[in-house]
Amino acid sequence: MRNLLLAALLLTTTATCLADGFTVHRKGGAEPGRTLLVVGGIQGDEPGGFMAASLLVTHYTISKGALWVAPNLNFRSIIARHRGLHGDMNRKFADLPRDDPEFGTITAIKALITDPQVDGILNLHDGSGFYRERYVDARHNPNRWGQSIIVDQPTLDTVPFGALAAIAERVKSHVNNHLIEPAHRFGVKDTRTRWGDEEMAKTLTFFAIEQGKPAFGLEASKDFGTTYRAYYHLLALEGYMNAFGIEYQRAFPLTPAGVEHALQSHPRIALFGSKVILDVANAREHIGYVPLKRGSQVEFMASSPLVALVEREGGFQVSYGNRRMTHLHPQYFDYDDSLDVVTVTVDGREVTAPFGSIIPVKGHFEVKPLDGYRVNLIGFPRPPLEDEAGITVARDDFMERFSVDRAGQVFRIEVYRDDQFSGMVLVDFSNRPAAHDPQWCYTGRSIALGEVIPAETRDDLGR
């Protein structure tokens, strides 16, 4: 059932890459209804928000209404673990010169906000401390932002869902019925932006309010790790989907453990179609001799909209959100496109494996010889043959330092035609449950970040 649900994601989601790498994923149901726009990652040092938004893309289906999800709005700042490489993006919605480096991104997200199909907007943040209506202590007081739902004003007249404060109170109650601990309770914070808050008047949600669109900020506390933050964001997001009549299904239990598993559920990257495949969740810190295409910018597909490939130090850093997963050290080849699959005998059973596959192996495998091609088993030291097809190989035959994973259980089978690279599959000896086939939801090219500004360290910044 779970695999069927995940497979359905491809049928109900369309993705568009907009300015500077950020994407919008439109997830629609068979039954029409209201549309919510969810924005994550406007500030790159707030992973709870953008990780929760990414799970909407990869692990939710919609049966009634629609979600439009922009999980990686400030993608370069996310990768750099920085609040904003070019200043605070959430202060650029009132007035922005055309020469601002993020003018294209702001223009693109404004167009989504003002799209007639959008009925409401949710902007996801991680905030400092715990918002409380009355002063308790330095971490719990009215000037904190964490564990709150933000409204710019109580009501927005003459539009559906304009009872902003009342809807926020309903969502607050929904979240507070599912707290991990009572001390984590949510509150509703009214910034009264229209009545003199000049900073909040520059934000995305107030821009939406000015366009007559109901908009809300969601703030999980920075006192928590990413899993707890994403958990509370998802609770609030589901509360808003309920309020807007959007019907959905989720491919994991909404518990901290379920969220953690979903966040770590085999984020993968495939280069040049599926010539090269990597499961980056447990990748080694460095992977050497990765066969990349000579004279070509690296193109990739990813199973999460938060996976990126960054040109750095003569190679490529693979990032997942603001986590640096591995560094690829390339070896360049001309590519051969005459072959798409290899045949492998796995534990006595013959398997036809397309390039880009990950093959579970319990005991041993053998690659069937191919006329005109040679097989290279990376990390297989004996005997030193030109072609390593036709040899029965077990886990102990590999040198662990050549594995692609930290546990030393996943190894590369590479196929060549003369000196040209044809493709790769992975063999996995870990005996873990086979992962579902990846649903590629993001495509892109490698980027050069340039010099990264030191990360912002203050924790009292609001939305």
Tab-separated table of C-alpha atoms in Angstrom:
chain	number	residue	atom	x	y	z
A	1	MET	CA	0.000	0.000	0.000
A	2	ARG	CA	2.816	2.389	0.901
A	3	ASN	CA	4.584	1.774	-2.433
A	4	LEU	CA	1.335	2.381	-4.307
A	5	LEU	CA	0.873	5.669	-2.496
A	6	LEU	CA	4.413	6.780	-3.259
A	7	ALA	CA	4.038	5.764	-6.895
A	8	ALA	CA	0.939	7.921	-7.101
A	9	LEU	CA	3.036	10.992	-6.362
A	10	LEU	CA	4.212	11.063	-9.969
A	11	LEU	CA	0.632	11.086	-11.188
A	12	THR	CA	-0.510	13.986	-9.026
A	13	THR	CA	2.524	16.283	-8.927
A	14	THR	CA	4.014	18.635	-11.486
A	15	ALA	CA	7.241	20.496	-10.779
A	16	THR	CA	8.544	23.718	-12.297
A	17	CYS	CA	11.983	25.200	-11.705
A	18	LEU	CA	11.753	28.972	-11.294
A	19	ALA	CA	14.301	31.677	-10.499
A	20	ASP	CA	17.741	30.715	-9.143
A	21	GLY	CA	16.946	27.055	-8.580
A	22	PHE	CA	13.794	27.212	-6.466
A	23	THR	CA	10.972	24.959	-7.502
A	24	VAL	CA	7.203	24.908	-7.205
A	25	HIS	CA	5.450	21.541	-6.998
A	26	ARG	CA	1.749	21.580	-7.840
A	27	LYS	CA	-0.067	18.659	-6.220
A	28	GLY	CA	-3.682	18.312	-7.250
A	29	GLY	CA	-6.497	15.948	-6.358
A	30	ALA	CA	-9.082	14.331	-8.591
A	31	GLU	CA	-11.766	16.417	-6.860
A	32	PRO	CA	-11.494	20.208	-7.219
A	33	GLY	CA	-11.260	22.454	-4.198
A	34	ARG	CA	-9.208	25.179	-2.557
A	35	THR	CA	-5.493	25.749	-3.204
A	36	LEU	CA	-2.877	26.456	-0.539
A	37	LEU	CA	0.576	27.809	-1.413
A	38	VAL	CA	3.215	26.595	1.075
A	39	VAL	CA	6.584	28.344	1.140
A	40	GLY	CA	9.663	26.895	2.855
A	41	GLY	CA	13.239	28.073	3.019
A	42	ILE	CA	12.817	31.820	2.688
A	43	GLN	CA	15.543	31.931	5.342
A	44	GLY	CA	18.237	29.347	4.802
A	45	ASP	CA	19.053	28.635	8.446
A	46	GLU	CA	15.574	27.396	9.379
A	47	PRO	CA	15.535	23.701	8.433
A	48	GLY	CA	12.323	22.725	10.206
A	49	GLY	CA	10.279	24.725	7.731
A	50	PHE	CA	11.960	23.693	4.511
A	51	MET	CA	12.315	20.031	5.527
A	52	ALA	CA	8.603	19.865	6.383
A	53	ALA	CA	7.741	21.485	3.052
A	54	SER	CA	9.895	18.946	1.224
A	55	LEU	CA	7.962	16.098	2.852
A	56	LEU	CA	4.740	17.567	1.456
A	57	VAL	CA	6.316	17.118	-1.979
A	58	THR	CA	7.715	13.624	-1.502
A	59	HIS	CA	5.366	11.898	0.961
A	60	TYR	CA	1.870	13.411	0.563
A	61	THR	CA	-0.829	12.932	-2.039
A	62	ILE	CA	-3.855	15.175	-2.486
A	63	SER	CA	-7.305	13.777	-3.280
A	64	LYS	CA	-9.330	17.007	-3.055
A	65	GLY	CA	-8.116	20.540	-3.682
A	66	ALA	CA	-4.482	21.376	-4.300
A	67	LEU	CA	-1.178	22.206	-2.656
A	68	TRP	CA	1.425	24.355	-4.369
A	69	VAL	CA	4.695	23.868	-2.518
A	70	ALA	CA	7.838	25.984	-2.906
A	71	PRO	CA	10.092	24.151	-0.427
A	72	ASN	CA	13.424	25.743	-1.345
A	73	LEU	CA	12.726	29.423	-2.031
A	74	ASN	CA	16.139	30.694	-0.898
A	75	PHE	CA	17.984	27.618	-2.148
A	76	ARG	CA	21.513	29.009	-2.203
A	77	SER	CA	21.188	30.219	1.374
A	78	ILE	CA	19.807	26.815	2.408
A	79	ILE	CA	22.848	25.096	0.908
A	80	ALA	CA	25.166	27.615	2.596
A	81	ARG	CA	23.430	27.225	5.996
A	82	HIS	CA	22.908	30.978	6.052
A	83	ARG	CA	19.894	33.139	6.872
A	84	GLY	CA	20.350	35.114	3.651
A	85	LEU	CA	23.426	35.346	1.434
A	86	HIS	CA	22.079	38.582	-0.044
A	87	GLY	CA	20.298	39.895	3.028
A	88	ASP	CA	17.035	38.774	4.597
A	89	MET	CA	14.785	37.639	1.736
A	90	ASN	CA	11.737	38.046	3.970
A	91	ARG	CA	12.322	41.814	4.070
A	92	LYS	CA	12.213	42.309	0.297
A	93	PHE	CA	8.486	42.288	-0.482
A	94	ALA	CA	7.626	45.976	-0.043
A	95	ASP	CA	10.222	47.636	-2.252
A	96	LEU	CA	13.101	45.977	-4.100
A	97	PRO	CA	15.446	47.470	-6.737
A	98	ARG	CA	15.800	45.536	-9.985
A	99	ASP	CA	19.531	45.104	-9.426
A	100	ASP	CA	19.020	43.104	-6.224
A	101	PRO	CA	20.451	39.574	-6.786
A	102	GLU	CA	17.139	38.084	-5.611
A	103	PHE	CA	14.834	40.274	-7.694
A	104	GLY	CA	13.949	37.338	-9.977
A	105	THR	CA	13.120	35.055	-7.049
A	106	ILE	CA	10.927	37.682	-5.367
A	107	THR	CA	9.139	38.424	-8.641
A	108	ALA	CA	8.476	34.712	-9.226
A	109	ILE	CA	7.074	34.034	-5.752
A	110	LYS	CA	4.932	37.175	-5.925
A	111	ALA	CA	3.414	35.833	-9.148
A	112	LEU	CA	2.513	32.600	-7.356
A	113	ILE	CA	0.999	34.472	-4.413
A	114	THR	CA	-1.179	36.601	-6.678
A	115	ASP	CA	-2.230	33.723	-8.940
A	116	PRO	CA	-6.059	33.650	-8.959
A	117	GLN	CA	-6.034	29.915	-8.166
A	118	VAL	CA	-4.306	30.443	-4.798
A	119	ASP	CA	-6.721	30.783	-1.869
A	120	GLY	CA	-4.223	31.012	0.992
A	121	ILE	CA	-0.506	31.197	1.756
A	122	LEU	CA	1.569	29.576	4.510
A	123	ASN	CA	5.146	30.758	5.114
A	124	LEU	CA	7.222	28.307	7.201
A	125	HIS	CA	9.858	29.495	9.687
A	126	ASP	CA	11.824	28.388	12.720
A	127	GLY	CA	11.711	31.012	15.470
A	128	SER	CA	13.625	31.707	18.645
A	129	GLY	CA	12.405	30.491	22.039
A	130	PHE	CA	8.710	30.124	22.805
A	131	TYR	CA	6.067	32.748	22.171
A	132	ARG	CA	3.928	33.460	25.224
A	133	GLU	CA	1.288	36.150	25.620
A	134	ARG	CA	2.815	37.227	28.932
A	135	TYR	CA	6.423	37.389	30.069
A	136	VAL	CA	7.625	34.200	31.777
A	137	ASP	CA	11.391	34.360	31.317
A	138	ALA	CA	13.977	35.224	28.680
A	139	ARG	CA	12.998	32.244	26.502
A	140	HIS	CA	9.227	32.431	27.024
A	141	ASN	CA	7.752	35.873	26.361
A	142	PRO	CA	5.799	37.984	23.843
A	143	ASN	CA	8.948	38.922	21.926
A	144	ARG	CA	9.817	35.341	21.022
A	145	TRP	CA	8.582	33.636	17.846
A	146	GLY	CA	8.906	29.883	18.319
A	147	GLN	CA	5.816	27.661	18.616
A	148	SER	CA	3.461	30.272	17.208
A	149	ILE	CA	1.115	30.953	14.332
A	150	ILE	CA	1.552	34.486	12.999
A	151	VAL	CA	-1.204	36.710	11.663
A	152	ASP	CA	-0.605	40.259	10.478
A	153	GLN	CA	-4.111	41.320	11.454
A	154	PRO	CA	-7.187	39.574	12.896
A	155	THR	CA	-9.345	39.652	9.763
A	156	LEU	CA	-9.193	40.253	6.044
A	157	ASP	CA	-12.558	41.484	4.886
A	158	THR	CA	-14.590	40.320	1.877
A	159	VAL	CA	-12.502	37.234	1.012
A	160	PRO	CA	-13.019	33.555	1.852
A	161	PHE	CA	-10.952	32.448	4.859
A	162	GLY	CA	-10.516	36.075	5.880
A	163	ALA	CA	-11.093	35.297	9.587
A	164	LEU	CA	-7.347	35.003	10.044
A	165	ALA	CA	-7.169	34.950	13.845
A	166	ALA	CA	-10.121	32.571	14.185
A	167	ILE	CA	-8.622	30.085	11.698
A	168	ALA	CA	-5.245	30.363	13.433
A	169	GLU	CA	-6.907	29.560	16.769
A	170	ARG	CA	-8.469	26.419	15.264
A	171	VAL	CA	-5.101	25.290	13.902
A	172	LYS	CA	-3.437	26.092	17.233
A	173	SER	CA	-5.907	23.808	18.991
A	174	HIS	CA	-5.224	21.045	16.477
A	175	VAL	CA	-1.469	21.271	17.105
A	176	ASN	CA	-1.861	21.494	20.872
A	177	ASN	CA	-3.855	18.262	20.873
A	178	HIS	CA	-0.750	16.428	19.601
A	179	LEU	CA	2.117	17.909	21.615
A	180	ILE	CA	5.177	15.833	22.436
A	181	GLU	CA	5.314	17.640	25.786
A	182	PRO	CA	2.868	20.179	27.283
A	183	ALA	CA	5.632	22.818	27.397
A	184	HIS	CA	5.703	22.795	23.577
A	185	ARG	CA	2.278	24.422	23.238
A	186	PHE	CA	1.556	26.812	20.376
A	187	GLY	CA	0.099	30.308	20.572
A	188	VAL	CA	-1.293	32.813	18.069
A	189	LYS	CA	0.754	35.971	17.638
A	190	ASP	CA	-0.854	39.012	15.995
A	191	THR	CA	1.882	41.394	14.795
A	192	ARG	CA	-0.693	44.090	13.907
A	193	THR	CA	1.537	44.879	10.959
A	194	ARG	CA	-0.757	47.441	9.365
A	195	TRP	CA	-0.661	49.545	12.513
A	196	GLY	CA	2.999	50.441	12.564
A	197	ASP	CA	5.266	47.383	12.381
A	198	GLU	CA	7.606	48.585	9.639
A	199	GLU	CA	9.710	45.399	9.592
A	200	MET	CA	6.754	43.050	9.222
A	201	ALA	CA	5.369	45.298	6.466
A	202	LYS	CA	8.276	44.090	4.293
A	203	THR	CA	7.438	40.398	4.629
A	204	LEU	CA	5.933	37.811	2.298
A	205	THR	CA	2.773	37.312	4.347
A	206	PHE	CA	1.966	41.001	4.538
A	207	PHE	CA	2.515	41.340	0.792
A	208	ALA	CA	-0.085	38.570	0.401
A	209	ILE	CA	-2.471	40.369	2.782
A	210	GLU	CA	-2.084	43.540	0.716
A	211	GLN	CA	-3.115	41.518	-2.349
A	212	GLY	CA	-6.262	40.325	-0.563
A	213	LYS	CA	-4.903	36.817	0.094
A	214	PRO	CA	-5.208	35.121	3.513
A	215	ALA	CA	-1.668	34.429	4.723
A	216	PHE	CA	-0.132	32.971	7.860
A	217	GLY	CA	3.353	32.420	9.266
A	218	LEU	CA	4.166	29.162	11.041
A	219	GLU	CA	7.036	29.154	13.557
A	220	ALA	CA	8.526	26.049	15.182
A	221	SER	CA	10.985	26.635	18.002
A	222	LYS	CA	14.713	26.722	17.295
A	223	ASP	CA	15.167	25.116	20.713
A	224	PHE	CA	14.293	21.796	19.021
A	225	GLY	CA	16.212	19.647	16.573
A	226	THR	CA	15.070	19.483	12.957
A	227	THR	CA	12.839	16.422	13.455
A	228	TYR	CA	10.728	18.041	16.188
A	229	ARG	CA	10.507	21.283	14.233
A	230	ALA	CA	9.332	19.452	11.094
A	231	TYR	CA	6.846	17.450	13.177
A	232	TYR	CA	5.190	20.605	14.531
A	233	HIS	CA	5.181	22.241	11.107
A	234	LEU	CA	3.426	19.232	9.618
A	235	LEU	CA	0.828	19.241	12.401
A	236	ALA	CA	0.079	22.891	11.640
A	237	LEU	CA	0.107	22.303	7.878
A	238	GLU	CA	-2.423	19.503	8.219
A	239	GLY	CA	-4.523	21.768	10.429
A	240	TYR	CA	-4.609	24.339	7.645
A	241	MET	CA	-5.365	21.734	4.992
A	242	ASN	CA	-8.305	20.650	7.134
A	243	ALA	CA	-9.456	24.261	7.496
A	244	PHE	CA	-9.305	24.824	3.728
A	245	GLY	CA	-11.065	21.547	2.935
A	246	ILE	CA	-8.035	19.979	1.284
A	247	GLU	CA	-8.054	16.191	1.574
A	248	TYR	CA	-4.724	14.363	1.682
A	249	GLN	CA	-2.935	11.095	2.383
A	250	ARG	CA	0.441	10.741	4.082
A	251	ALA	CA	2.952	7.921	3.517
A	252	PHE	CA	4.267	7.793	7.103
A	253	PRO	CA	2.855	8.044	10.636
A	254	LEU	CA	2.840	11.625	11.931
A	255	THR	CA	5.016	10.966	14.955
A	256	PRO	CA	8.558	12.193	15.643
A	257	ALA	CA	9.876	8.745	14.709
A	258	GLY	CA	7.787	8.706	11.524
A	259	VAL	CA	9.048	12.163	10.523
A	260	GLU	CA	12.659	11.169	11.199
A	261	HIS	CA	12.302	8.057	9.042
A	262	ALA	CA	10.706	10.048	6.223
A	263	LEU	CA	13.465	12.667	6.325
A	264	GLN	CA	16.098	9.945	6.045
A	265	SER	CA	14.249	7.740	3.559
A	266	HIS	CA	16.998	7.238	1.034
A	267	PRO	CA	17.462	10.680	-0.591
A	268	ARG	CA	19.062	9.818	-3.915
A	269	ILE	CA	20.797	11.620	-6.732
A	270	ALA	CA	21.247	10.419	-10.323
A	271	LEU	CA	23.700	12.064	-12.717
A	272	PHE	CA	23.301	12.347	-16.496
A	273	GLY	CA	19.982	10.556	-16.679
A	274	SER	CA	20.725	7.504	-14.573
A	275	LYS	CA	24.287	6.772	-15.644
A	276	VAL	CA	25.488	7.380	-12.070
A	277	ILE	CA	23.326	6.741	-8.986
A	278	LEU	CA	24.006	7.504	-5.316
A	279	ASP	CA	21.963	6.987	-2.159
A	280	VAL	CA	23.228	9.979	-0.194
A	281	ALA	CA	21.584	9.286	3.179
A	282	ASN	CA	24.588	7.359	4.500
A	283	ALA	CA	27.221	8.257	1.935
A	284	ARG	CA	30.902	8.376	2.781
A	285	GLU	CA	32.319	11.815	3.402
A	286	HIS	CA	34.331	11.483	0.178
A	287	ILE	CA	33.674	9.264	-2.858
A	288	GLY	CA	36.515	9.019	-5.339
A	289	TYR	CA	36.839	8.357	-9.057
A	290	VAL	CA	33.209	9.135	-9.872
A	291	PRO	CA	32.856	8.713	-13.673
A	292	LEU	CA	31.514	12.029	-14.978
A	293	LYS	CA	30.961	13.163	-18.547
A	294	ARG	CA	33.889	14.896	-20.114
A	295	GLY	CA	33.344	18.503	-21.234
A	296	SER	CA	29.778	18.783	-19.888
A	297	GLN	CA	28.102	20.590	-17.028
A	298	VAL	CA	26.784	18.045	-14.551
A	299	GLU	CA	23.051	17.407	-14.870
A	300	PHE	CA	21.220	15.535	-12.142
A	301	MET	CA	17.881	14.281	-10.852
A	302	ALA	CA	17.070	14.106	-7.146
A	303	SER	CA	14.440	12.344	-5.060
A	304	SER	CA	14.061	15.442	-2.860
A	305	PRO	CA	13.752	19.097	-3.903
A	306	LEU	CA	16.379	19.870	-1.241
A	307	VAL	CA	19.211	17.889	-2.875
A	308	ALA	CA	21.793	20.016	-4.689
A	309	LEU	CA	25.164	19.566	-6.360
A	310	VAL	CA	27.671	22.336	-5.598
A	311	GLU	CA	30.934	22.848	-7.472
A	312	ARG	CA	33.670	22.980	-4.852
A	313	GLU	CA	37.392	22.254	-4.527
A	314	GLY	CA	37.734	20.554	-7.901
A	315	GLY	CA	34.768	18.293	-7.260
A	316	PHE	CA	31.116	18.397	-6.240
A	317	GLN	CA	29.525	18.675	-2.813
A	318	VAL	CA	26.175	16.892	-2.496
A	319	SER	CA	23.875	18.773	-0.107
A	320	TYR	CA	20.527	17.715	1.347
A	321	GLY	CA	18.949	20.839	2.756
A	322	ASN	CA	21.716	22.443	4.771
A	323	ARG	CA	23.470	19.130	5.454
A	324	ARG	CA	26.610	18.352	3.468
A	325	MET	CA	26.227	14.681	2.648
A	326	THR	CA	29.308	13.788	0.603
A	327	HIS	CA	31.974	15.161	-1.718
A	328	LEU	CA	32.380	13.608	-5.173
A	329	HIS	CA	35.863	13.513	-6.683
A	330	PRO	CA	35.405	13.077	-10.443
A	331	GLN	CA	37.202	11.137	-13.109
A	332	TYR	CA	36.168	12.281	-16.587
A	333	PHE	CA	35.218	10.020	-19.496
A	334	ASP	CA	33.471	10.173	-22.813
A	335	TYR	CA	30.081	8.497	-22.443
A	336	ASP	CA	28.740	5.523	-24.378
A	337	ASP	CA	24.964	5.393	-24.947
A	338	SER	CA	24.735	1.976	-26.606
A	339	LEU	CA	23.747	0.090	-23.437
A	340	ASP	CA	21.030	0.669	-20.815
A	341	VAL	CA	21.048	-2.475	-18.635
A	342	VAL	CA	23.254	-5.211	-17.231
A	343	THR	CA	22.280	-8.743	-16.287
A	344	VAL	CA	23.354	-9.865	-12.820
A	345	THR	CA	22.867	-13.237	-11.142
A	346	VAL	CA	21.966	-12.361	-7.535
A	347	ASP	CA	21.886	-15.171	-4.963
A	348	GLY	CA	21.186	-17.637	-7.773
A	349	ARG	CA	18.473	-15.516	-9.435
A	350	GLU	CA	19.021	-13.650	-12.696
A	351	VAL	CA	18.172	-9.935	-12.561
A	352	THR	CA	18.082	-7.430	-15.415
A	353	ALA	CA	19.178	-4.147	-13.867
A	354	PRO	CA	18.839	-0.800	-15.656
A	355	PHE	CA	21.669	1.634	-15.048
A	356	GLY	CA	20.837	3.645	-11.960
A	357	SER	CA	19.518	0.601	-10.044
A	358	ILE	CA	20.429	-0.431	-6.509
A	359	ILE	CA	20.440	-4.250	-6.249
A	360	PRO	CA	19.980	-5.931	-2.833
A	361	VAL	CA	22.366	-8.877	-2.373
A	362	LYS	CA	22.203	-11.320	0.552
A	363	GLY	CA	25.162	-13.521	-0.306
A	364	HIS	CA	26.806	-13.195	-3.695
A	365	PHE	CA	26.353	-11.935	-7.245
A	366	GLU	CA	27.895	-12.320	-10.682
A	367	VAL	CA	27.680	-9.919	-13.636
A	368	LYS	CA	26.916	-11.682	-16.916
A	369	PRO	CA	29.674	-11.016	-19.491
A	370	LEU	CA	28.812	-8.647	-22.325
A	371	ASP	CA	30.503	-8.916	-25.718
A	372	GLY	CA	32.364	-5.681	-26.426
A	373	TYR	CA	32.051	-4.330	-22.867
A	374	ARG	CA	34.065	-4.690	-19.691
A	375	VAL	CA	32.915	-4.631	-16.073
A	376	ASN	CA	34.796	-2.930	-13.250
A	377	LEU	CA	33.839	-3.892	-9.674
A	378	ILE	CA	35.073	-0.906	-7.668
A	379	GLY	CA	36.974	-2.155	-4.606
A	380	PHE	CA	37.358	-5.748	-5.842
A	381	PRO	CA	41.129	-6.302	-5.624
A	382	ARG	CA	41.670	-9.839	-6.853
A	383	PRO	CA	42.477	-10.994	-9.384
A	384	PRO	CA	43.551	-7.900	-11.396
A	385	LEU	CA	41.503	-8.600	-14.532
A	386	GLU	CA	40.606	-6.331	-17.436
A	387	ASP	CA	36.986	-7.548	-17.255
A	388	GLU	CA	35.481	-8.575	-13.903
A	389	ALA	CA	32.267	-10.011	-15.349
A	390	GLY	CA	31.668	-13.730	-14.891
A	391	ILE	CA	33.150	-13.816	-11.367
A	392	THR	CA	31.098	-14.804	-8.312
A	393	VAL	CA	31.611	-12.069	-5.709
A	394	ALA	CA	30.580	-11.754	-2.036
A	395	ARG	CA	30.781	-8.833	0.391
A	396	ASP	CA	34.092	-9.972	1.891
A	397	ASP	CA	35.697	-9.842	-1.556
A	398	PHE	CA	35.487	-6.017	-1.546
A	399	MET	CA	37.784	-3.584	0.232
A	400	GLU	CA	35.558	-1.583	2.577
A	401	ARG	CA	37.210	1.782	1.859
A	402	PHE	CA	35.818	1.646	-1.675
A	403	SER	CA	32.181	1.423	-0.553
A	404	VAL	CA	29.922	4.390	-1.266
A	405	ASP	CA	28.305	4.198	2.183
A	406	ARG	CA	29.775	4.710	5.646
A	407	ALA	CA	28.716	1.223	6.750
A	408	GLY	CA	30.786	-0.440	4.024
A	409	GLN	CA	27.893	-2.356	2.473
A	410	VAL	CA	27.199	-0.661	-0.894
A	411	PHE	CA	29.567	-0.969	-3.872
A	412	ARG	CA	29.708	0.131	-7.504
A	413	ILE	CA	29.467	-1.971	-10.643
A	414	GLU	CA	30.699	0.123	-13.565
A	415	VAL	CA	30.449	-0.865	-17.233
A	416	TYR	CA	32.710	0.455	-20.018
A	417	ARG	CA	32.927	0.109	-23.774
A	418	ASP	CA	36.585	0.491	-24.632
A	419	ASP	CA	37.496	3.740	-22.842
A	420	GLN	CA	33.939	5.078	-22.722
A	421	PHE	CA	31.733	4.893	-19.633
A	422	SER	CA	28.409	3.114	-20.246
A	423	GLY	CA	26.739	3.202	-16.814
A	424	MET	CA	26.634	2.091	-13.203
A	425	VAL	CA	24.547	0.036	-10.802
A	426	LEU	CA	25.043	-0.407	-7.056
A	427	VAL	CA	24.991	-3.648	-5.078
A	428	ASP	CA	23.764	-3.400	-1.483
A	429	PHE	CA	24.816	-6.082	1.028
A	430	SER	CA	23.194	-4.372	4.047
A	431	ASN	CA	20.105	-6.662	4.157
A	432	ARG	CA	17.972	-3.631	4.965
A	433	PRO	CA	14.470	-3.581	3.434
A	434	ALA	CA	14.607	-2.667	-0.230
A	435	ALA	CA	13.866	1.024	-0.763
A	436	HIS	CA	11.050	2.006	-3.082
A	437	ASP	CA	12.088	3.152	-6.528
A	438	PRO	CA	12.946	6.849	-6.330
A	439	GLN	CA	10.404	9.373	-7.508
A	440	TRP	CA	12.537	12.023	-9.154
A	441	CYS	CA	10.927	15.307	-8.116
A	442	TYR	CA	13.763	17.733	-8.841
A	443	THR	CA	16.112	18.183	-11.796
A	444	GLY	CA	18.961	20.626	-12.037
A	445	ARG	CA	22.568	21.346	-12.875
A	446	SER	CA	25.547	21.798	-10.633
A	447	ILE	CA	25.923	25.290	-9.217
A	448	ALA	CA	28.858	27.382	-8.057
A	449	LEU	CA	28.103	29.036	-4.728
A	450	GLY	CA	31.226	31.145	-4.641
A	451	GLU	CA	32.464	32.496	-1.351
A	452	VAL	CA	30.124	31.595	1.489
A	453	ILE	CA	29.462	34.273	4.107
A	454	PRO	CA	29.875	33.037	7.718
A	455	ALA	CA	26.621	31.681	9.114
A	456	GLU	CA	24.298	33.961	11.095
A	457	THR	CA	24.558	33.179	14.808
A	458	ARG	CA	21.926	35.416	16.407
A	459	ASP	CA	18.853	33.580	17.684
A	460	ASP	CA	16.546	36.529	18.334
A	461	LEU	CA	15.641	37.173	14.723
A	462	GLY	CA	11.943	37.050	13.929
A	463	ARG	CA	10.284	35.943	10.765
